[in-house]
Amino acid sequence: MTDRELDAAGITAPALRAAYAACRDLNARHGRTYFLAARLLPVERRCAVHALYGFARWADDIVDGLDRRETPAERDRLLGLLEQDLGVGLRGGGADQPVVRAVADTADRYGIDRRLFTDFLASMRADLTVTDYPTYQDLYRYMHGSAAVIGLQMLPVLGTVTGRAEAEPYAAALGVAFQLTNFLRDVGEDLDRGRVYLPGDLLAAHGVDRPLLEWSRRTGRDDARIRAALVAAAGLTRGVYRDAEPGIAMLEPQVRPCIRTAFVLYGGILDAIAGDGYAVLHRRSAVPLRRRAAVAAAGLARVLAARASTTAGSSSPTAPRRGSAAPDGRRAAR
């Protein structure tokens, strides 16, 4: 976390500054797309985005870290400790873990609904026991907590030009689109963890089941049925992106370039997967560095234009309201 970002956000306590810095480091190491997009946000809002991402990443690593050796029972215990610490932090107490101190402070500053964190941790806990999802509706119930709530947490930080409730379904859909993209990109890695996130009914429609996926992963061989299922999953994901896109215009002008950049870069992962022949069981597809740089440059140009427009007009950015009432927590439309 740079001093400029912390100063702009009004974060002065040394321990809290260190906690936010730890979250920024997590984002920089593990969330290349999110980190790049976050740099396009108004400087005073970046700390909050890093805190939300850092907390999510920390919980995800408890569940999924491939270099961890804890049993499922021990991971469940660690998640429980994280949840207890979060409860203390959200009630205004002194949380033990830096990522919790930062995210609790962000939740307080922006009035983020506490139930969104509860739903998130419930989905994280499901990963300890659930290994597949028979239907898309089953998967969506999981993604509400693991992805849609992230979009809903972000809304108070980003600010909207409409009523927040109007923008919520689109924010939730964008979170789901990003996660569906991850699921498609990471089919092989998730299979190594014993999980299949592609909906069972979608796979079955193309004659694919877990043993066939495991055979392909193990042997490095392709199968036309698997490719057809992956193409269908990509089509499903692109449809969710289309559903989410109108919500970008509902955000404050100063933050739209950030979200548009994330939208384009994450959508570009689908293009990279297609360009690699849907070989996600054998390698991880990524957006080429040159393409990432071009998208970031376009985003920066939009940032400068938005700042110029704001300076010329009378609009002002959303400021955090410490201690304000939490939003009504309406769930995203499904």
Tab-separated table of C-alpha atoms in Angstrom, residues 184 198 202-208 212-213 222-236 277-278:
chain	number	residue	atom	x	y	z
A	184	LEU	CA	-13.338	-22.712	-16.851
A	198	LEU	CA	-18.687	-27.163	-14.206
A	202	LEU	CA	-24.025	-29.264	-18.745
A	203	LEU	CA	-21.321	-31.941	-18.786
A	204	ALA	CA	-23.828	-34.784	-19.118
A	205	ALA	CA	-25.491	-33.077	-22.092
A	206	HIS	CA	-22.202	-33.640	-23.959
A	207	GLY	CA	-21.478	-37.124	-22.612
A	208	VAL	CA	-18.874	-35.965	-20.083
A	212	LEU	CA	-13.587	-38.806	-18.405
A	213	LEU	CA	-12.194	-35.503	-17.116
A	222	ASP	CA	-8.128	-34.563	-25.639
A	223	ASP	CA	-11.681	-35.708	-26.251
A	224	ALA	CA	-14.256	-34.120	-28.535
A	225	ARG	CA	-16.960	-34.505	-25.904
A	226	ILE	CA	-14.934	-32.556	-23.364
A	227	ARG	CA	-14.205	-29.804	-25.845
A	228	ALA	CA	-17.914	-29.502	-26.681
A	229	ALA	CA	-18.780	-29.209	-22.990
A	230	LEU	CA	-16.105	-26.550	-22.466
A	231	VAL	CA	-17.366	-24.565	-25.462
A	232	ALA	CA	-20.863	-24.702	-23.962
A	233	ALA	CA	-19.514	-23.545	-20.575
A	234	ALA	CA	-17.771	-20.615	-22.282
A	235	GLY	CA	-21.025	-19.709	-24.024
A	236	LEU	CA	-22.863	-19.779	-20.690
A	277	GLY	CA	-8.156	-24.979	-28.156
A	278	TYR	CA	-9.960	-25.337	-24.820
